[in-house]
Coordinates of C-alpha atoms in Angstrom, one line a residue:
Chain A
M213 CA -0.1 0.1 0.0
P214 CA 2.5 2.5 0.7
V215 CA 3.5 2.0 -2.2
I216 CA 0.5 2.7 -4.2
A217 CA 1.1 6.4 -2.3
I218 CA 4.3 7.0 -3.6
A219 CA 3.6 6.3 -6.4
V220 CA 0.1 8.2 -6.9
R221 CA 2.2 11.5 -5.8
N222 CA 4.6 11.2 -7.9
I223 CA 2.5 10.8 -10.7
K224 CA 0.1 13.7 -8.8
T225 CA 3.7 15.8 -9.1
V226 CA 3.8 15.2 -12.8
L227 CA 1.1 15.3 -14.7
F228 CA -0.6 18.1 -12.5
N229 CA 2.4 19.8 -13.8
K230 CA 0.9 21.0 -17.1
L231 CA 3.9 22.7 -19.3
L232 CA 5.5 19.6 -18.4
V233 CA 3.6 17.0 -19.9
L234 CA 2.5 19.1 -22.7
L235 CA 6.3 19.9 -23.3
I236 CA 7.2 16.4 -23.2
V237 CA 4.3 14.9 -25.3
I238 CA 4.3 17.8 -28.1
M239 CA 7.9 18.1 -28.5
P240 CA 8.4 15.1 -30.0
V241 CA 5.6 15.1 -32.2
L242 CA 7.1 18.1 -33.8
Q243 CA 10.8 16.3 -33.7
M244 CA 9.8 13.6 -35.9
F245 CA 7.5 15.7 -37.9
I246 CA 11.4 18.2 -38.5
M247 CA 12.9 14.8 -39.7
S248 CA 10.1 13.5 -41.6
T249 CA 9.9 16.8 -43.7
V250 CA 13.4 16.3 -44.0
I251 CA 13.4 12.6 -44.9
E252 CA 10.5 13.7 -47.5
S253 CA 12.6 16.8 -49.1
A254 CA 15.0 14.8 -49.6
E255 CA 12.7 12.8 -52.0
V256 CA 14.1 9.8 -50.4
P257 CA 11.9 6.6 -52.5
Q258 CA 10.3 3.8 -50.9
N259 CA 11.2 0.2 -51.4
G260 CA 11.8 -0.9 -54.7
T261 CA 14.0 -0.6 -57.2
V262 CA 15.6 3.2 -58.8
A263 CA 16.9 3.5 -61.9
S264 CA 19.0 6.6 -63.3
G265 CA 21.6 6.6 -65.6
F266 CA 23.7 2.7 -66.1
T267 CA 22.7 1.8 -62.4
E268 CA 19.5 0.8 -60.8
I269 CA 19.5 0.7 -56.9
I270 CA 17.8 -2.1 -55.7
L271 CA 15.9 -1.4 -52.2
L272 CA 15.3 -4.5 -50.3
G273 CA 12.5 -5.2 -47.9
Q274 CA 10.9 -2.2 -45.7
T275 CA 13.2 0.5 -46.6
G276 CA 13.3 3.7 -48.4
G277 CA 11.9 7.2 -47.0
A278 CA 9.1 4.9 -45.2
S279 CA 11.9 3.5 -42.9
L280 CA 14.2 6.3 -42.4
I281 CA 10.8 8.0 -41.1
R282 CA 10.4 4.9 -38.4
F283 CA 14.2 5.1 -37.9
F284 CA 14.0 9.2 -36.1
A285 CA 10.3 8.6 -35.3
A286 CA 11.8 5.3 -33.4
S287 CA 14.6 7.6 -32.0
T288 CA 13.2 10.5 -31.1
L289 CA 10.6 8.2 -28.6
V290 CA 14.0 6.9 -27.5
Q291 CA 15.4 10.1 -26.9
F292 CA 12.2 11.8 -24.8
L293 CA 11.8 8.7 -23.1
M294 CA 15.0 9.6 -21.8
M295 CA 14.5 12.6 -20.6
T296 CA 12.1 11.7 -18.6
G297 CA 14.9 10.0 -16.6
I298 CA 15.3 13.5 -15.9
I299 CA 12.7 14.6 -14.4
A300 CA 13.4 11.5 -12.2
A301 CA 16.5 12.5 -11.2
A302 CA 15.3 15.7 -10.2
M303 CA 12.3 15.1 -8.2
V304 CA 14.7 12.6 -5.8
I305 CA 17.2 15.7 -5.8
G306 CA 14.6 18.3 -5.3
E307 CA 13.7 16.1 -2.5
K308 CA 17.0 15.6 -0.9
E309 CA 17.5 19.6 -1.6
K310 CA 13.9 20.1 0.4
H311 CA 15.3 17.4 2.9
T312 CA 11.8 15.9 2.9
L313 CA 13.4 12.6 1.7
A314 CA 15.3 12.6 5.1
R315 CA 11.5 12.8 6.0
V316 CA 10.7 10.2 4.1
F317 CA 13.0 7.8 5.7
S318 CA 11.8 8.5 9.4
T319 CA 9.0 7.2 8.6
P320 CA 8.6 3.1 9.1
L321 CA 9.2 2.3 5.2
K322 CA 11.4 -0.4 3.4
K323 CA 14.0 1.4 1.1
R324 CA 13.3 -0.9 -1.1
Q325 CA 9.2 -0.2 -1.1
I326 CA 10.4 3.2 -1.8
I327 CA 12.6 2.8 -4.5
A328 CA 9.6 0.3 -5.6
G329 CA 6.9 2.9 -5.9
N330 CA 9.1 6.3 -7.0
L331 CA 9.6 3.3 -10.3
L332 CA 5.9 2.1 -10.3
G333 CA 4.6 6.1 -10.3
H334 CA 7.7 7.2 -13.1
L335 CA 6.7 4.3 -14.7
V336 CA 2.4 5.1 -15.5
T337 CA 3.8 8.7 -15.6
T338 CA 5.9 7.1 -18.7
L339 CA 3.7 4.7 -20.3
T340 CA 0.7 8.2 -20.1
V341 CA 3.4 10.0 -22.3
A342 CA 4.2 7.1 -24.5
L343 CA 0.9 6.3 -25.6
A344 CA 0.1 9.9 -26.3
V345 CA 3.2 10.3 -28.0
L346 CA 2.0 7.2 -30.3
V347 CA -1.0 8.4 -30.6
L348 CA -0.9 11.9 -31.8
A349 CA 2.7 10.6 -34.3
K350 CA 0.2 8.0 -35.3
L351 CA -3.3 10.7 -36.0
L352 CA -0.6 13.7 -36.7
L353 CA 1.8 12.2 -39.0
G354 CA 0.5 9.1 -39.7
I355 CA 3.3 7.3 -38.2
D356 CA 2.8 3.7 -38.6
W357 CA 4.2 1.7 -34.8
G358 CA 3.4 -1.8 -35.9
N359 CA 0.7 -4.2 -35.3
S360 CA 0.4 -4.3 -32.2
L361 CA 0.2 -1.3 -29.3
I362 CA 0.6 -3.9 -26.2
D363 CA 4.2 -5.1 -28.3
I364 CA 5.0 -1.4 -28.0
L365 CA 4.2 -0.3 -24.5
V366 CA 5.9 -3.3 -23.3
V367 CA 8.8 -2.4 -25.3
T368 CA 8.5 1.2 -23.4
V369 CA 8.2 -0.7 -19.5
F370 CA 11.9 -2.1 -20.3
V371 CA 12.6 1.5 -21.5
V372 CA 11.2 3.3 -19.1
C373 CA 12.7 0.8 -16.6
T374 CA 16.5 1.4 -17.6
I375 CA 16.3 4.9 -18.0
T376 CA 15.1 5.3 -14.2
A377 CA 17.5 3.3 -13.0
L378 CA 19.6 5.5 -14.6
G379 CA 18.2 8.4 -13.0
F380 CA 18.1 6.9 -9.7
V381 CA 22.0 6.4 -10.1
F382 CA 22.3 10.1 -11.1
S383 CA 20.1 11.2 -8.6
G384 CA 23.0 9.2 -6.1
L385 CA 26.1 10.6 -7.1
F386 CA 25.5 13.8 -7.2
R387 CA 23.9 16.0 -4.2
N388 CA 23.5 19.4 -6.1
M389 CA 20.7 19.0 -8.8
K390 CA 21.7 21.3 -11.4
L391 CA 24.9 19.0 -12.0
A392 CA 22.7 15.4 -12.0
V393 CA 20.3 17.4 -14.2
G394 CA 23.3 19.2 -16.1
V395 CA 25.0 15.3 -16.4
M396 CA 22.3 13.4 -17.6
S397 CA 21.1 16.0 -19.8
F398 CA 25.0 15.8 -21.6
T399 CA 24.4 11.5 -21.2
I400 CA 21.6 11.5 -22.6
M401 CA 21.9 13.9 -25.7
A402 CA 25.8 12.0 -26.3
M403 CA 23.8 8.8 -26.4
T404 CA 21.4 9.6 -28.4
F405 CA 24.2 11.1 -30.9
L406 CA 26.4 8.2 -30.6
S407 CA 23.3 5.7 -31.4
G408 CA 23.1 8.5 -35.0
G409 CA 19.3 8.9 -33.7
F410 CA 20.0 12.3 -34.9
T411 CA 21.6 11.7 -38.6
S412 CA 21.7 8.0 -39.0
G413 CA 25.0 6.7 -41.1
D414 CA 27.7 4.4 -41.0
Q415 CA 29.9 6.4 -38.6
F416 CA 27.8 5.3 -36.0
S417 CA 27.4 1.4 -36.5
V418 CA 30.1 0.5 -33.6
T419 CA 29.9 3.5 -31.1
S420 CA 26.0 3.2 -31.2
R421 CA 26.4 -1.1 -30.2
F422 CA 27.5 1.0 -26.9
T423 CA 24.8 3.5 -26.0
L424 CA 20.8 2.4 -24.2
N425 CA 19.0 4.3 -27.4
K426 CA 20.6 1.4 -30.0
W427 CA 18.8 -1.5 -28.5
A428 CA 15.1 0.6 -27.9
F429 CA 14.4 2.0 -31.1
D430 CA 16.0 -1.3 -32.4
A431 CA 13.2 -3.2 -30.6
Y432 CA 11.2 -0.4 -31.6
I433 CA 12.2 -0.6 -35.3
G434 CA 11.1 -4.2 -35.4
L435 CA 8.3 -4.1 -33.7
M436 CA 7.6 -1.3 -37.0
E437 CA 8.7 -3.5 -39.5
G438 CA 5.9 -6.6 -38.7
K439 CA 8.4 -8.4 -36.2
N440 CA 7.2 -9.5 -32.9
L441 CA 8.3 -9.7 -28.8
W442 CA 10.0 -12.9 -29.1
D443 CA 12.0 -11.7 -32.6
I444 CA 13.4 -9.0 -30.0
K445 CA 13.9 -11.1 -27.9
F446 CA 18.1 -10.1 -28.0
N447 CA 17.3 -6.5 -27.9
L448 CA 14.8 -7.0 -25.1
A449 CA 17.7 -8.4 -23.1
V450 CA 19.6 -6.2 -23.5
L451 CA 17.7 -3.5 -21.9
A452 CA 17.0 -5.7 -18.9
V453 CA 20.3 -6.8 -18.1
I454 CA 21.2 -3.1 -17.7
S455 CA 18.0 -2.7 -15.7
I456 CA 19.3 -4.7 -13.6
V457 CA 22.8 -3.3 -13.1
L458 CA 21.5 -0.1 -12.8
G459 CA 18.9 -0.8 -10.9
I460 CA 21.8 -2.5 -8.0
A461 CA 23.6 0.3 -8.1
A462 CA 20.5 2.8 -7.6
C463 CA 19.7 0.6 -4.3
I464 CA 23.4 1.0 -3.6
L465 CA 23.3 5.0 -3.9
Y466 CA 20.1 5.3 -2.2
R467 CA 21.4 5.4 1.3
R468 CA 19.8 7.1 4.3
E469 CA 23.0 8.5 4.8
N470 CA 23.1 11.0 2.0
V471 CA 19.9 12.6 2.7
Y472 CA 20.5 14.2 6.0
E473 CA 23.0 16.7 5.1
Chain B
M117 CA 30.9 47.2 -11.2
N118 CA 27.9 45.8 -9.5
S119 CA 27.0 43.6 -12.2
L120 CA 31.4 42.4 -11.6
V121 CA 31.0 41.3 -8.0
I122 CA 27.5 39.1 -9.4
M123 CA 30.2 37.8 -12.0
I124 CA 32.8 36.7 -9.7
N125 CA 30.4 35.0 -7.2
V126 CA 28.7 33.1 -9.8
I127 CA 31.6 32.0 -10.7
K128 CA 32.9 30.5 -7.2
R129 CA 29.1 29.5 -6.7
M130 CA 29.0 27.3 -9.4
F131 CA 32.4 25.7 -8.8
K132 CA 31.9 25.5 -5.1
E133 CA 31.8 21.5 -5.5
I134 CA 34.8 20.1 -6.7
S135 CA 32.7 18.1 -9.6
A136 CA 31.5 20.8 -11.0
V137 CA 34.9 21.8 -12.7
G138 CA 34.5 18.5 -13.9
F139 CA 31.0 18.9 -15.0
L140 CA 31.4 22.8 -16.3
L141 CA 35.1 22.1 -17.9
I142 CA 35.3 18.4 -19.1
L143 CA 32.1 17.3 -20.1
P144 CA 31.9 20.2 -23.0
V145 CA 35.3 19.3 -23.9
I146 CA 34.2 15.9 -24.4
G147 CA 31.3 16.1 -26.3
G148 CA 32.8 18.4 -28.3
I149 CA 36.3 15.8 -29.3
L150 CA 33.4 13.0 -29.5
A151 CA 31.5 14.7 -32.0
I152 CA 33.9 16.2 -34.1
A153 CA 36.2 12.6 -33.5
I154 CA 33.2 10.6 -35.0
T155 CA 31.9 12.2 -37.0
S156 CA 35.7 13.1 -38.9
R157 CA 36.2 9.1 -38.8
P158 CA 35.9 7.9 -42.4
A159 CA 33.3 5.5 -42.4
V160 CA 34.2 2.3 -44.6
I161 CA 32.3 0.8 -46.6
D162 CA 31.9 -3.3 -46.5
V163 CA 30.9 -3.7 -50.4
G164 CA 30.5 -6.9 -52.1
I165 CA 31.0 -6.8 -56.3
A166 CA 30.5 -9.6 -58.3
D167 CA 32.4 -11.3 -60.6
I168 CA 35.6 -9.8 -58.7
S169 CA 38.1 -11.3 -61.5
G170 CA 35.8 -10.7 -64.5
E171 CA 34.4 -7.5 -65.8
A172 CA 34.3 -6.3 -62.3
R173 CA 38.2 -6.1 -61.9
G174 CA 38.1 -2.4 -63.0
L175 CA 35.2 -1.4 -60.6
V176 CA 37.7 -3.3 -57.2
K177 CA 40.6 -0.9 -58.1
F178 CA 38.3 2.0 -58.7
L179 CA 36.2 1.8 -55.9
N180 CA 39.4 0.6 -53.8
D181 CA 41.4 3.8 -55.2
T182 CA 39.1 6.4 -53.3
G183 CA 40.4 4.4 -49.8
K184 CA 36.0 4.0 -48.8
Y185 CA 35.7 0.4 -49.3
N186 CA 36.0 -2.5 -48.0
I187 CA 35.1 -5.0 -50.7
T188 CA 35.1 -8.5 -50.7
G189 CA 33.8 -10.7 -53.9
I190 CA 30.0 -12.5 -54.0
D191 CA 28.1 -14.6 -56.2
G192 CA 26.3 -12.2 -57.9
N193 CA 22.6 -14.9 -57.3
Q194 CA 23.7 -14.4 -53.3
A195 CA 24.2 -11.0 -53.7
V196 CA 20.4 -10.1 -52.4
D197 CA 20.6 -12.6 -49.1
L198 CA 24.1 -11.2 -48.5
V199 CA 22.7 -7.9 -48.2
K200 CA 19.3 -9.3 -46.4
E201 CA 21.9 -10.6 -43.2
R202 CA 23.5 -7.6 -43.1
K203 CA 27.1 -9.4 -43.9
I204 CA 27.7 -6.9 -46.6
R205 CA 26.4 -3.4 -46.0
I206 CA 26.0 -3.2 -50.2
G207 CA 26.1 -5.8 -53.0
I208 CA 27.2 -4.5 -56.7
V209 CA 26.3 -7.1 -59.5
L210 CA 27.2 -5.7 -62.7
P211 CA 25.5 -6.6 -66.5
E212 CA 27.1 -9.5 -68.1
N213 CA 26.6 -8.0 -71.5
T214 CA 28.9 -4.7 -71.6
E215 CA 29.4 -4.8 -75.0
A216 CA 25.9 -3.6 -76.7
K217 CA 26.8 -0.7 -78.8
N218 CA 22.7 0.3 -78.8
A219 CA 21.6 2.3 -75.8
Q220 CA 18.5 0.9 -74.9
N221 CA 20.0 -2.7 -75.2
R222 CA 22.2 -1.5 -72.3
E223 CA 22.0 -3.5 -69.3
K224 CA 22.4 -2.0 -65.5
A225 CA 24.4 -2.3 -63.0
R226 CA 22.6 -3.3 -60.0
V227 CA 23.6 -1.6 -56.6
I228 CA 21.5 -3.7 -54.1
S229 CA 21.5 -2.0 -50.0
L230 CA 19.1 -2.3 -47.4
N231 CA 19.3 1.2 -46.3
Y232 CA 18.6 4.1 -48.5
D233 CA 21.2 6.7 -47.1
P234 CA 24.6 8.9 -48.5
S235 CA 26.4 5.9 -48.8
L236 CA 24.1 4.4 -51.1
L237 CA 23.8 7.0 -52.6
Q238 CA 27.8 7.9 -53.0
T239 CA 28.5 4.3 -54.3
K240 CA 26.0 4.8 -56.9
E241 CA 27.6 7.6 -58.4
L242 CA 30.9 5.3 -58.6
V243 CA 29.6 2.8 -59.9
N244 CA 27.4 4.8 -62.7
S245 CA 30.7 6.8 -63.3
Y246 CA 32.4 3.4 -64.1
M247 CA 29.8 2.2 -66.5
D248 CA 29.5 5.2 -68.4
N249 CA 33.5 4.6 -69.3
V250 CA 32.7 0.8 -70.4
Y251 CA 30.0 1.6 -72.4
T252 CA 30.7 4.9 -73.8
G253 CA 34.4 5.6 -73.0
K254 CA 33.9 8.4 -70.7
P255 CA 36.9 9.1 -68.5
L256 CA 36.4 7.6 -65.1
P257 CA 36.3 11.0 -62.5
E258 CA 39.7 11.9 -60.9
K259 CA 40.6 10.0 -58.3
E260 CA 41.5 12.8 -55.7
L261 CA 37.5 14.1 -56.3
Y262 CA 37.0 10.7 -54.2
K263 CA 38.6 10.5 -51.5
Y264 CA 38.3 11.1 -47.6
D265 CA 39.0 15.3 -48.4
T266 CA 35.7 15.6 -50.5
S267 CA 33.5 14.7 -47.4
K268 CA 35.5 17.3 -45.1
S269 CA 33.6 19.8 -44.8
E270 CA 30.2 17.9 -44.2
T271 CA 32.1 16.4 -41.7
A272 CA 33.7 19.7 -40.1
S273 CA 30.2 20.7 -40.3
M274 CA 28.4 18.3 -38.7
A275 CA 30.9 18.7 -35.7
L276 CA 30.2 22.2 -35.9
G277 CA 26.1 21.3 -34.9
F278 CA 26.8 19.0 -32.2
L279 CA 29.1 21.8 -30.7
L280 CA 26.3 24.4 -30.8
M281 CA 24.0 22.1 -29.6
F282 CA 26.4 21.2 -26.0
M283 CA 26.9 25.1 -26.5
I284 CA 23.7 25.7 -25.4
M285 CA 22.7 23.0 -23.2
F286 CA 25.8 23.8 -21.0
S287 CA 24.9 27.6 -21.3
G288 CA 21.1 27.0 -19.7
T289 CA 22.8 24.5 -17.4
G290 CA 25.3 27.1 -16.1
M291 CA 21.7 28.9 -15.6
G292 CA 19.9 26.9 -13.2
L293 CA 21.8 29.1 -10.7
L294 CA 19.6 31.6 -11.3
L295 CA 16.6 28.9 -10.7
E296 CA 18.3 27.8 -7.3
D297 CA 18.2 31.9 -6.3
R298 CA 14.7 31.6 -6.7
R299 CA 14.0 28.8 -4.5
A300 CA 16.5 29.8 -1.8
K301 CA 14.3 32.9 -2.0
T302 CA 18.4 35.1 -2.0
F303 CA 16.2 36.0 -5.9
M304 CA 14.2 38.5 -3.7
R305 CA 16.8 39.8 -1.6
I306 CA 19.4 40.8 -4.1
S307 CA 15.8 42.7 -5.6
C308 CA 16.1 44.4 -2.6
A309 CA 19.7 45.5 -2.8
P310 CA 20.2 49.2 -4.9
L311 CA 21.0 47.0 -8.0
R312 CA 19.2 47.8 -11.4
E313 CA 17.6 44.6 -13.1
Y314 CA 20.0 44.8 -15.9
Q315 CA 23.4 44.5 -13.6
M316 CA 21.7 41.5 -12.0
V317 CA 21.6 39.3 -15.6
L318 CA 24.4 41.1 -16.8
G319 CA 26.5 40.0 -14.1
N320 CA 24.9 36.4 -14.7
L321 CA 25.4 36.7 -18.6
L322 CA 29.4 37.6 -17.4
A323 CA 29.8 34.6 -15.7
N324 CA 28.7 31.9 -18.0
L325 CA 29.9 34.1 -20.9
T326 CA 33.4 34.2 -18.9
L327 CA 33.0 30.0 -18.1
G328 CA 32.2 30.0 -21.9
V329 CA 35.0 31.3 -22.9
V330 CA 37.3 28.8 -21.0
Q331 CA 35.6 26.0 -21.8
I332 CA 35.8 26.8 -26.2
T333 CA 39.3 27.4 -26.4
V334 CA 39.9 24.7 -23.9
F335 CA 37.8 22.8 -26.5
F336 CA 39.8 25.2 -29.4
L337 CA 43.0 24.5 -28.1
S338 CA 42.6 20.2 -27.6
A339 CA 40.5 19.9 -30.9
S340 CA 43.8 21.9 -33.2
Y341 CA 46.4 20.9 -31.6
I342 CA 46.5 17.6 -29.9
L343 CA 43.9 16.3 -32.5
K344 CA 44.9 18.6 -34.9
I345 CA 41.2 18.6 -36.6
D346 CA 41.7 20.5 -39.8
W347 CA 38.6 23.2 -40.0
G348 CA 38.6 24.0 -43.5
M349 CA 38.5 26.8 -42.4
P350 CA 42.1 29.8 -40.2
S351 CA 41.7 28.2 -37.0
P352 CA 40.9 32.2 -36.0
N353 CA 37.6 32.2 -38.0
V354 CA 36.0 29.2 -35.8
L355 CA 36.9 30.9 -32.5
L356 CA 34.7 34.0 -33.6
I357 CA 31.8 32.1 -34.9
L358 CA 31.7 30.0 -31.7
L359 CA 32.3 33.4 -29.7
M360 CA 29.5 34.7 -31.0
F361 CA 27.3 32.6 -30.4
L362 CA 28.2 31.6 -27.3
V363 CA 26.7 35.6 -26.9
T364 CA 23.8 34.2 -28.2
S365 CA 23.5 31.0 -26.5
T366 CA 24.3 32.8 -22.9
G367 CA 21.4 35.3 -23.6
L368 CA 19.6 32.5 -24.7
G369 CA 20.0 30.7 -21.4
I370 CA 18.9 33.6 -19.6
G371 CA 15.4 34.1 -22.0
L372 CA 14.8 30.6 -20.3
A373 CA 15.6 31.1 -17.1
G374 CA 13.4 34.4 -16.7
I375 CA 10.3 32.4 -18.3
I376 CA 10.7 28.8 -16.5
R377 CA 10.3 29.0 -12.7
N378 CA 10.2 25.2 -12.6
N379 CA 13.4 23.0 -12.2
Q380 CA 12.3 20.0 -13.9
V381 CA 10.8 22.1 -16.2
F382 CA 14.0 24.2 -16.9
S383 CA 16.1 20.9 -17.5
V384 CA 13.3 19.2 -19.7
V385 CA 13.0 22.3 -21.4
N386 CA 17.0 23.1 -21.9
V387 CA 17.8 19.6 -23.3
I388 CA 14.5 20.0 -25.9
V389 CA 15.9 23.7 -26.7
S390 CA 19.0 22.6 -27.7
S391 CA 18.0 19.5 -30.1
L392 CA 14.7 21.1 -31.4
T393 CA 17.5 24.6 -32.9
C394 CA 19.6 22.1 -33.6
M395 CA 17.6 20.5 -35.6
L396 CA 15.6 23.5 -37.2
G397 CA 19.0 25.5 -37.5
G398 CA 20.7 22.8 -39.9
C399 CA 23.3 21.5 -37.4
F400 CA 22.8 18.3 -38.0
F401 CA 21.3 18.4 -42.0
S402 CA 21.4 21.2 -43.8
H403 CA 18.7 23.8 -43.1
E404 CA 17.3 23.9 -46.9
M405 CA 15.8 20.5 -47.0
L406 CA 13.4 22.4 -44.6
K407 CA 10.8 23.5 -47.0
G408 CA 7.9 25.6 -46.3
A409 CA 7.1 27.0 -42.6
L410 CA 9.9 25.4 -41.8
G411 CA 12.4 26.5 -43.6
R412 CA 10.7 30.4 -43.0
V413 CA 10.9 29.0 -39.4
S414 CA 14.3 28.1 -39.9
E415 CA 15.4 31.6 -40.0
F416 CA 14.7 32.6 -37.1
I417 CA 17.3 30.2 -35.2
P418 CA 20.8 31.7 -34.2
Q419 CA 21.8 28.2 -35.1
K420 CA 21.0 28.4 -38.5
W421 CA 23.4 31.7 -38.9
A422 CA 26.5 30.6 -37.3
M423 CA 25.6 27.2 -39.6
E424 CA 25.8 29.3 -42.5
A425 CA 28.5 31.2 -41.3
F426 CA 31.1 28.2 -40.8
D427 CA 30.1 26.9 -44.3
K428 CA 30.0 30.1 -46.5
M429 CA 33.7 29.9 -44.4
M430 CA 34.3 26.1 -45.7
A431 CA 33.4 27.6 -48.8
G432 CA 36.0 30.3 -49.2
A433 CA 34.3 33.5 -48.0
S434 CA 36.4 35.8 -45.2
I435 CA 35.2 36.9 -42.2
A436 CA 33.7 40.1 -44.3
D437 CA 31.5 38.2 -46.1
I438 CA 30.3 36.2 -42.4
Q439 CA 29.7 39.8 -41.2
M440 CA 26.1 39.7 -41.8
N441 CA 25.8 36.3 -40.0
L442 CA 27.8 37.1 -37.3
W443 CA 25.9 40.7 -36.3
I444 CA 22.6 38.7 -36.4
L445 CA 24.2 36.3 -33.7
L446 CA 25.6 39.3 -31.4
L447 CA 21.9 40.6 -32.1
F448 CA 19.9 37.4 -30.7
G449 CA 21.5 37.2 -27.9
A450 CA 20.9 41.5 -27.0
V451 CA 16.7 40.0 -27.7
F452 CA 17.5 37.9 -25.5
F453 CA 19.2 39.2 -22.9
T454 CA 16.6 42.3 -22.5
F455 CA 13.9 39.2 -22.7
G456 CA 15.9 38.3 -19.8
V457 CA 15.8 41.6 -17.8
K458 CA 12.4 42.3 -18.3
V459 CA 10.8 39.0 -17.1
L460 CA 12.9 38.3 -14.7
K461 CA 11.5 40.3 -12.2
P462 CA 10.2 38.7 -8.1
T463 CA 7.3 37.4 -8.4
A464 CA 4.8 36.9 -5.3
E465 CA 6.0 33.5 -5.4
D466 CA 9.3 34.3 -5.2
L467 CA 8.9 36.0 -1.6

């Protein structure tokens, strides 16, 4: 029950902030719109054969302009899901700075209950936001997210767990919100860049493997191309492992002694 | 004078924690260097060519000379499968008969790929030139045209684009101190002091400008002298454009801190503003690709003017040729700063 209470408080804190919700729902759609405009203006052909001069390009399967739009839609979604991790980190550090976390620790609550409550609240909030983004992108931009919304939401759960754990790690590492948020923002943008999320391209084929983004948006793209959860099990497994490792680190860093200052 | 005192105080507060030194001085440099190191690294494309010892020998030599390809011989019938299995990036199958004199009977070379991207287009152009040579005897393009240097301007431009993104992000983070002041009620105390509003804002602006200059200088020296990056233009010119953009980004940070009072919102907005404005400003791709309303919006994005200045310089323009861009960047800074002065006023919430 305390877990639910913490989760509800967490959900209220974020969802009652109308400007914040508006930003994290509208901005990804706007970013997807910009990318699709750019791809359309570049006149990228759809899949099939494109002949010119003495050569013909053969694009295989679900490729071409549609695949680029899918790629950027997925990478934008992941980028914004990761930004919600910043909110998670800011909330925890905000509690430290306001000394309300010390009060929470003075209650007969176990550390795992506090973490579970926060995680649950953040999960519900982010799933709500993700759902809004998916629906808006589908309605306004016609982006096809695949056959199963449930599968997409399952992948989202994996991504959110991973990024929330990362948010907790950062909130444990820093006592100053400005620093924690700054370093986390840098990490997210650097990972998006290294995964090729802003530009795509061959330069990022190696570096992308070391980013959360690649495993997440590959999973989304797989689903958008008609695969099912079993087909993307490797991506989900990688996200689960990262999530568990970060979760353990978060539990270690989320110590009571860190808040008595 | 008051602004200078505020500036010194803000800088002292920024470096209060030892980890802030790493964050404010090392991370921006790492970000910039990372961007440059990756975007300037030529990607070697794995290409499979059918009939490598026969008709395609000339093509193999031609592509090898560009230095951009890792070439393997494949069976023409398996080209599609190999591309699908991602064992090769691009498959090339030349026509069996290249003797046809009649243009209508000339078979086309097949270039097979999963993705439609710059690597594919570049390869297609090269294969087309080769086939043109085979069919019509038209000379192959000069080797030098296809060396790595041809993409230097693109990669330097992209790297600078990412640097601009990180600059905006770090300027915003520095302005987070203003939000701290609001929360700790010191903002109200400062407002009670015999200070003009612009002096307070100017103090913050100067502190962030000073920090930005240090960040840029450290980055610039490490990129130019340690990584030996070739900017494609005189180094001081790059520094000048970056400094002008710094004024804009710091002004933007103040403007944001003025209108946003919530820490969570500010932290998210800062990241969103940096990535979205960079997209609209042509940091990741040419702003000319933004058509219609988006194209018109990009005219109001500072990055567009900075990137345009870089592009002009790379094309051989002088400082005099880009002075309009530099003035516009300064103007953006002045507008954001004035906006910050007007909106950074204490309200009942700050009491």
